[in-house]
PDB file of C-alpha atoms in Angstrom:
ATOM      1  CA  UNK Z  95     -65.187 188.082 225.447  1.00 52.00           C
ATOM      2  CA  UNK Z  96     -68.881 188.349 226.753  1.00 58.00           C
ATOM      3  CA  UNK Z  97     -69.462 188.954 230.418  1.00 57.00           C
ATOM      4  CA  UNK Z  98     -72.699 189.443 231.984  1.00 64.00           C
ATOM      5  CA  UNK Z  99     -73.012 192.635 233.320  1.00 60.00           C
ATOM      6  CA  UNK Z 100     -74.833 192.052 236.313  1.00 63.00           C
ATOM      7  CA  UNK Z 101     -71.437 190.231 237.681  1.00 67.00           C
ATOM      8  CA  UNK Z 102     -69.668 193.195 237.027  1.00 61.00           C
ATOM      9  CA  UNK Z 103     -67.655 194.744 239.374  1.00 66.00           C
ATOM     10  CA  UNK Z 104     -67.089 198.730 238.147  1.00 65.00           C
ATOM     11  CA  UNK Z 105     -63.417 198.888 240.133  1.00 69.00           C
ATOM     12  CA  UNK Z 106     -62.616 195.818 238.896  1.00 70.00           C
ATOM     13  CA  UNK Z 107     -63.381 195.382 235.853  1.00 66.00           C
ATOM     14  CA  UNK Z 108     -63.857 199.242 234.356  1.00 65.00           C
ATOM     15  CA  UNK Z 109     -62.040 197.967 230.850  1.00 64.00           C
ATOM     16  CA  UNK Z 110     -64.896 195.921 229.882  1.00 63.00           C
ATOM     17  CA  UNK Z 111     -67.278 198.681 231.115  1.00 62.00           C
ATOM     18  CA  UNK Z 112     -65.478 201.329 228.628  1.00 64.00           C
ATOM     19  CA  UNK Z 113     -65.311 198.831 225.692  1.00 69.00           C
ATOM     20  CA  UNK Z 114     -68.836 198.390 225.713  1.00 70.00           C
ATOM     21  CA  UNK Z 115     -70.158 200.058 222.801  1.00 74.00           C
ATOM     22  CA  UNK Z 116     -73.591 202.303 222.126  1.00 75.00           C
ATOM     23  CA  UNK Z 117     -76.477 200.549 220.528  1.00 79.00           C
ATOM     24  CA  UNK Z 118     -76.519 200.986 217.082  1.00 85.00           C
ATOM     25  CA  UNK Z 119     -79.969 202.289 217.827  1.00 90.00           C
ATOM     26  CA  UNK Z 120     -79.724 204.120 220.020  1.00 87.00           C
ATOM     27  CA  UNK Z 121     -76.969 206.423 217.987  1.00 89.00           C
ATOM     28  CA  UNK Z 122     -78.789 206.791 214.803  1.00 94.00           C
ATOM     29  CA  UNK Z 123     -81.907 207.985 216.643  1.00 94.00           C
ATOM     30  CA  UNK Z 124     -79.207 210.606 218.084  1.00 95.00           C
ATOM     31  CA  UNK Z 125     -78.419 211.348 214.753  1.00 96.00           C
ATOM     32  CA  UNK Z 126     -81.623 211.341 213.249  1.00 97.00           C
ATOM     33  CA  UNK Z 127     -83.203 213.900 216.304  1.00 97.00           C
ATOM     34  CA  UNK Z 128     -80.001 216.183 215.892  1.00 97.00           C
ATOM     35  CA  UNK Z 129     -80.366 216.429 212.282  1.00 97.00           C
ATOM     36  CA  UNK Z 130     -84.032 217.512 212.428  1.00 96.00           C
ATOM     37  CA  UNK Z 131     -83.245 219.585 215.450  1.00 94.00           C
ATOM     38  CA  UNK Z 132     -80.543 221.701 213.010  1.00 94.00           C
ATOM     39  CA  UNK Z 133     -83.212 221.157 210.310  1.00 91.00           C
ATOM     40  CA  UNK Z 134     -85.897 222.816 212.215  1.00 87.00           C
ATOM     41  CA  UNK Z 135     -83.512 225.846 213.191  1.00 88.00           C
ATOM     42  CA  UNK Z 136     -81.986 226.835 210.146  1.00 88.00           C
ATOM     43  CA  UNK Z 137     -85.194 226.733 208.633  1.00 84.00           C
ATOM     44  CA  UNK Z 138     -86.626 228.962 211.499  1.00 85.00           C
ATOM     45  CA  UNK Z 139     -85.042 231.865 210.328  1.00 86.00           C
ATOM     46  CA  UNK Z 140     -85.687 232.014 206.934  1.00 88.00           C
ATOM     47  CA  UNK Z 141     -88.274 234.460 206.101  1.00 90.00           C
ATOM     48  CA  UNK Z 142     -91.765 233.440 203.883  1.00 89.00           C
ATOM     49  CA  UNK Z 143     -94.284 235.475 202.580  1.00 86.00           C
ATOM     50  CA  UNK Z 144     -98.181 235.835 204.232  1.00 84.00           C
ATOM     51  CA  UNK Z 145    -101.133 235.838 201.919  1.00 85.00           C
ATOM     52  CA  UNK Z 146    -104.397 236.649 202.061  1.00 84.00           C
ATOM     53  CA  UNK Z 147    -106.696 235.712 199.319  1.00 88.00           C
ATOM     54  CA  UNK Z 148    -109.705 237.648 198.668  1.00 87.00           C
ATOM     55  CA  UNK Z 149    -112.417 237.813 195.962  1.00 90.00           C
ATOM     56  CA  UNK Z 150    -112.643 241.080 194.229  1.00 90.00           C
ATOM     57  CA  UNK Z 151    -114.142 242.260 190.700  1.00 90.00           C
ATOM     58  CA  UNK Z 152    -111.858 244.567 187.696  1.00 91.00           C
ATOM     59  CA  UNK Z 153    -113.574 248.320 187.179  1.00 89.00           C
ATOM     60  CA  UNK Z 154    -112.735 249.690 183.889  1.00 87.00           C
ATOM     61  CA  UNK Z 155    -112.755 253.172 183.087  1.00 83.00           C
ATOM     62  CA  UNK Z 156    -110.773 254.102 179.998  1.00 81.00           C
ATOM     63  CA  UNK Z 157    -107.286 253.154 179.932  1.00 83.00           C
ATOM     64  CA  UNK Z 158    -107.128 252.317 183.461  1.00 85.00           C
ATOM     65  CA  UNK Z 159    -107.888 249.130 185.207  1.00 87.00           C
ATOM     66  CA  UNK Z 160    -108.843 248.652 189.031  1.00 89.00           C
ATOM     67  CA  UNK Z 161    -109.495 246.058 191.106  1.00 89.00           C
ATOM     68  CA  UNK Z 162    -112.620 246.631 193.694  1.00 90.00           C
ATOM     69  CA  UNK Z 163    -112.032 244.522 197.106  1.00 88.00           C
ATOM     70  CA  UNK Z 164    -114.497 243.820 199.743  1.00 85.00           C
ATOM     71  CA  UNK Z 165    -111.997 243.499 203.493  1.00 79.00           C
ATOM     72  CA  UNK Z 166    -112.958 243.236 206.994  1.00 76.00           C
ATOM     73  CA  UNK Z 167    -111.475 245.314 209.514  1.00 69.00           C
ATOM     74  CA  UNK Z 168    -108.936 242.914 210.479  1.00 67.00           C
ATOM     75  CA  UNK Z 169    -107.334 243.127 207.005  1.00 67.00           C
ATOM     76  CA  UNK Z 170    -106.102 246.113 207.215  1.00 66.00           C
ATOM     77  CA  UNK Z 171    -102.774 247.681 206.513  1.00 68.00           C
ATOM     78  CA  UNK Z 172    -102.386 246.562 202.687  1.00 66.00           C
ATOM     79  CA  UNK Z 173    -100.160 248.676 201.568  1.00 65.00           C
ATOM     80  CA  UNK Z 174     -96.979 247.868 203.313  1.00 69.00           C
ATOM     81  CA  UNK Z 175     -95.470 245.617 200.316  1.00 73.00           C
ATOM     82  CA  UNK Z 176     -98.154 247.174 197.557  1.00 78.00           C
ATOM     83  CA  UNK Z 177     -98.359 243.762 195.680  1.00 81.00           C
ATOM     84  CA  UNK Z 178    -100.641 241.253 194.908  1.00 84.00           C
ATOM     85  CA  UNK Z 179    -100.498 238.269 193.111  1.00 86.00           C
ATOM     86  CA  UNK Z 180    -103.656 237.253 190.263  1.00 89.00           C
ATOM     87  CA  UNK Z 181    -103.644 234.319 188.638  1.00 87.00           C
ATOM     88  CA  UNK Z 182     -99.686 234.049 189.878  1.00 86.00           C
ATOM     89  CA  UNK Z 183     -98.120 236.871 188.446  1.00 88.00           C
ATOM     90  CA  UNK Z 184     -97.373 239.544 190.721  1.00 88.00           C
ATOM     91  CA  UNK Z 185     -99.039 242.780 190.458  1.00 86.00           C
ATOM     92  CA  UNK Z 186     -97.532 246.477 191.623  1.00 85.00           C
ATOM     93  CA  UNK Z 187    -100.770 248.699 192.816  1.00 85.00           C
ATOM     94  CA  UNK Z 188    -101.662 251.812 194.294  1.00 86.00           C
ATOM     95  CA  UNK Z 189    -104.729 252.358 196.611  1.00 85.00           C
ATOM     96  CA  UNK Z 190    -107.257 255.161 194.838  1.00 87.00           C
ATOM     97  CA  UNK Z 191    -109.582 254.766 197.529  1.00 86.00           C
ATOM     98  CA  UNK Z 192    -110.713 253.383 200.969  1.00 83.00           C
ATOM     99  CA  UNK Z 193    -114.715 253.319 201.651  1.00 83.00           C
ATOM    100  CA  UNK Z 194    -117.058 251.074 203.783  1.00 81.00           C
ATOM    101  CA  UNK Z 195    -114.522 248.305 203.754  1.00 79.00           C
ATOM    102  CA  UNK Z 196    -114.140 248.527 200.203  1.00 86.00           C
ATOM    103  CA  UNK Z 197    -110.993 248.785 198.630  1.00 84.00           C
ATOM    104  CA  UNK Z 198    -110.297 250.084 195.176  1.00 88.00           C
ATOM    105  CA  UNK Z 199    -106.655 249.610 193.533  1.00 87.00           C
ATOM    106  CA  UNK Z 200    -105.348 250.761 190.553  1.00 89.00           C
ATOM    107  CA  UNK Z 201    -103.250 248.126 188.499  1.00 86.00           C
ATOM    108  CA  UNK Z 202    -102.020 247.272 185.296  1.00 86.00           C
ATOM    109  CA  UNK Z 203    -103.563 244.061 184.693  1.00 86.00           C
ATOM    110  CA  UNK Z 204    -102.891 242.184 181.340  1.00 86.00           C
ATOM    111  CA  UNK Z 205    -105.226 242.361 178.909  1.00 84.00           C
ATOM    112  CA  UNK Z 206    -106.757 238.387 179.255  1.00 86.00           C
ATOM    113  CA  UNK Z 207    -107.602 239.427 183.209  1.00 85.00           C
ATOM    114  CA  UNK Z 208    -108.742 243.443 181.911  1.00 86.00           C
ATOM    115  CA  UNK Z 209    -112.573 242.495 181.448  1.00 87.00           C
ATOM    116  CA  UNK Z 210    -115.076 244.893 183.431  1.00 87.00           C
ATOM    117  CA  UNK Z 211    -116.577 242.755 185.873  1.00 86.00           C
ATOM    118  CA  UNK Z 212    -114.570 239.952 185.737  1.00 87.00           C
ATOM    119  CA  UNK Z 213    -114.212 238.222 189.233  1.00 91.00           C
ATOM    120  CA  UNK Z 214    -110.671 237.686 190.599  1.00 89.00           C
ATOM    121  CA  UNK Z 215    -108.725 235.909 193.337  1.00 90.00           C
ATOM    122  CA  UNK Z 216    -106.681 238.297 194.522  1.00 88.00           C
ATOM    123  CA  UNK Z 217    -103.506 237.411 197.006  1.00 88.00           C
ATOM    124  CA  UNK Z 218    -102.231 240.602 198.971  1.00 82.00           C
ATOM    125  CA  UNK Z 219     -98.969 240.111 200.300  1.00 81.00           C
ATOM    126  CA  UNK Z 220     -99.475 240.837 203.776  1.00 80.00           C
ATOM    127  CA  UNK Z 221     -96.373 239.919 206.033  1.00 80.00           C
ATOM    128  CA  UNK Z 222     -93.120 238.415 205.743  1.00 86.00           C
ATOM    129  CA  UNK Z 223     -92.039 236.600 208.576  1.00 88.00           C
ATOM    130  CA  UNK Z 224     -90.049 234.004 209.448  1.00 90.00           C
ATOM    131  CA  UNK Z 225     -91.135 230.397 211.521  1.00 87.00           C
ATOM    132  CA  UNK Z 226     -90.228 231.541 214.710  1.00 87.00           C
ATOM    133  CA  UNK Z 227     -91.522 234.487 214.603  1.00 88.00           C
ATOM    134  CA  UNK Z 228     -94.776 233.299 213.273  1.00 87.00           C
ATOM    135  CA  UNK Z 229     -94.789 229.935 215.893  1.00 86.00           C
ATOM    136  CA  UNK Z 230     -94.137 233.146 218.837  1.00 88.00           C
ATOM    137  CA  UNK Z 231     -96.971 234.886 217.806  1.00 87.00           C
ATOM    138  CA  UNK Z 232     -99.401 231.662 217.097  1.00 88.00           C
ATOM    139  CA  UNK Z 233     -98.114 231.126 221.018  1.00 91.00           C
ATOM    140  CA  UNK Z 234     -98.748 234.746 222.342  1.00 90.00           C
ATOM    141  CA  UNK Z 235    -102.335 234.563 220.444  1.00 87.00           C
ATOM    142  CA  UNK Z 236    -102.766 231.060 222.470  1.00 85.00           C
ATOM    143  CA  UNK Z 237    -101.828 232.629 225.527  1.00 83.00           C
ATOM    144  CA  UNK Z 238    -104.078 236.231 225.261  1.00 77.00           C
ATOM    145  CA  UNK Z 239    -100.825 238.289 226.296  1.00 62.00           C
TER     146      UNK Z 239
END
């Protein structure tokens, strides 16, 4: 039974009011905007890994390799995770030394990479954060506070 609903009366005729049913489109927009919305916090708290990739050359001297690495200023703490990643194999180091922005680490590199004055990509693991985190600190940064 179709009625037009601008004849409707909502005390008299509240049956055909609550029998009328939801767009179709209406509900799988709903369902599509909840589903991302649970997407988009579940994967808010999982945590990822920060890198920062920086050029540096390998220093050989005897049976020890390091890796020489030119950072600004803003680069600084590396050695809260002491890894790195070259050519994607990770990489446990210690820092030898810290001058004039330079940074020299002490690694075991393979023996392909272990060439004196070979240049390398390095990738320090910096942070590990998760989205949120990282989106509240993108907004603070926005914001200057």
């Amino acid at each position: 039974m179709y009625v037009k609903m601008d004849n409707l009366d909502i005390y008299n005729d509240s049956a055909i009011i609550l029998e009328r049913k939801t767009p179709k489109k209406v509900i799988s927009w709903i369902t599509i905007l909840i589903i991302l919305l649970v997407l988009f916090i579940i994967f808010s708290f999982f945590p990822f890994n920060i890198y920062k990739p920086v050029v540096g050359y390998v220093a050989i001297d005897g049976h020890d390799s390091y890796i020489v690495l030119s950072l600004s200023s803003s680069d600084f703490p590396v050695n809260k995770y002491n890894k790195i990643y070259v050519k994607n194999k990770m990489y446990n180091y210690e820092i030898v030394s810290i001058e004039d922005n330079k940074l020299i680490l002490k690694a075991n590199l393979e023996d392909s990479i272990r060439i004196n004055n070979n240049v390398l990509t390095v990738n320090i693991l910096k942070d590990r954060t998760t989205l949120f985190k990282f989106l509240k600190n993108k907004i603070k940064k926005g914001f200057e506070l």
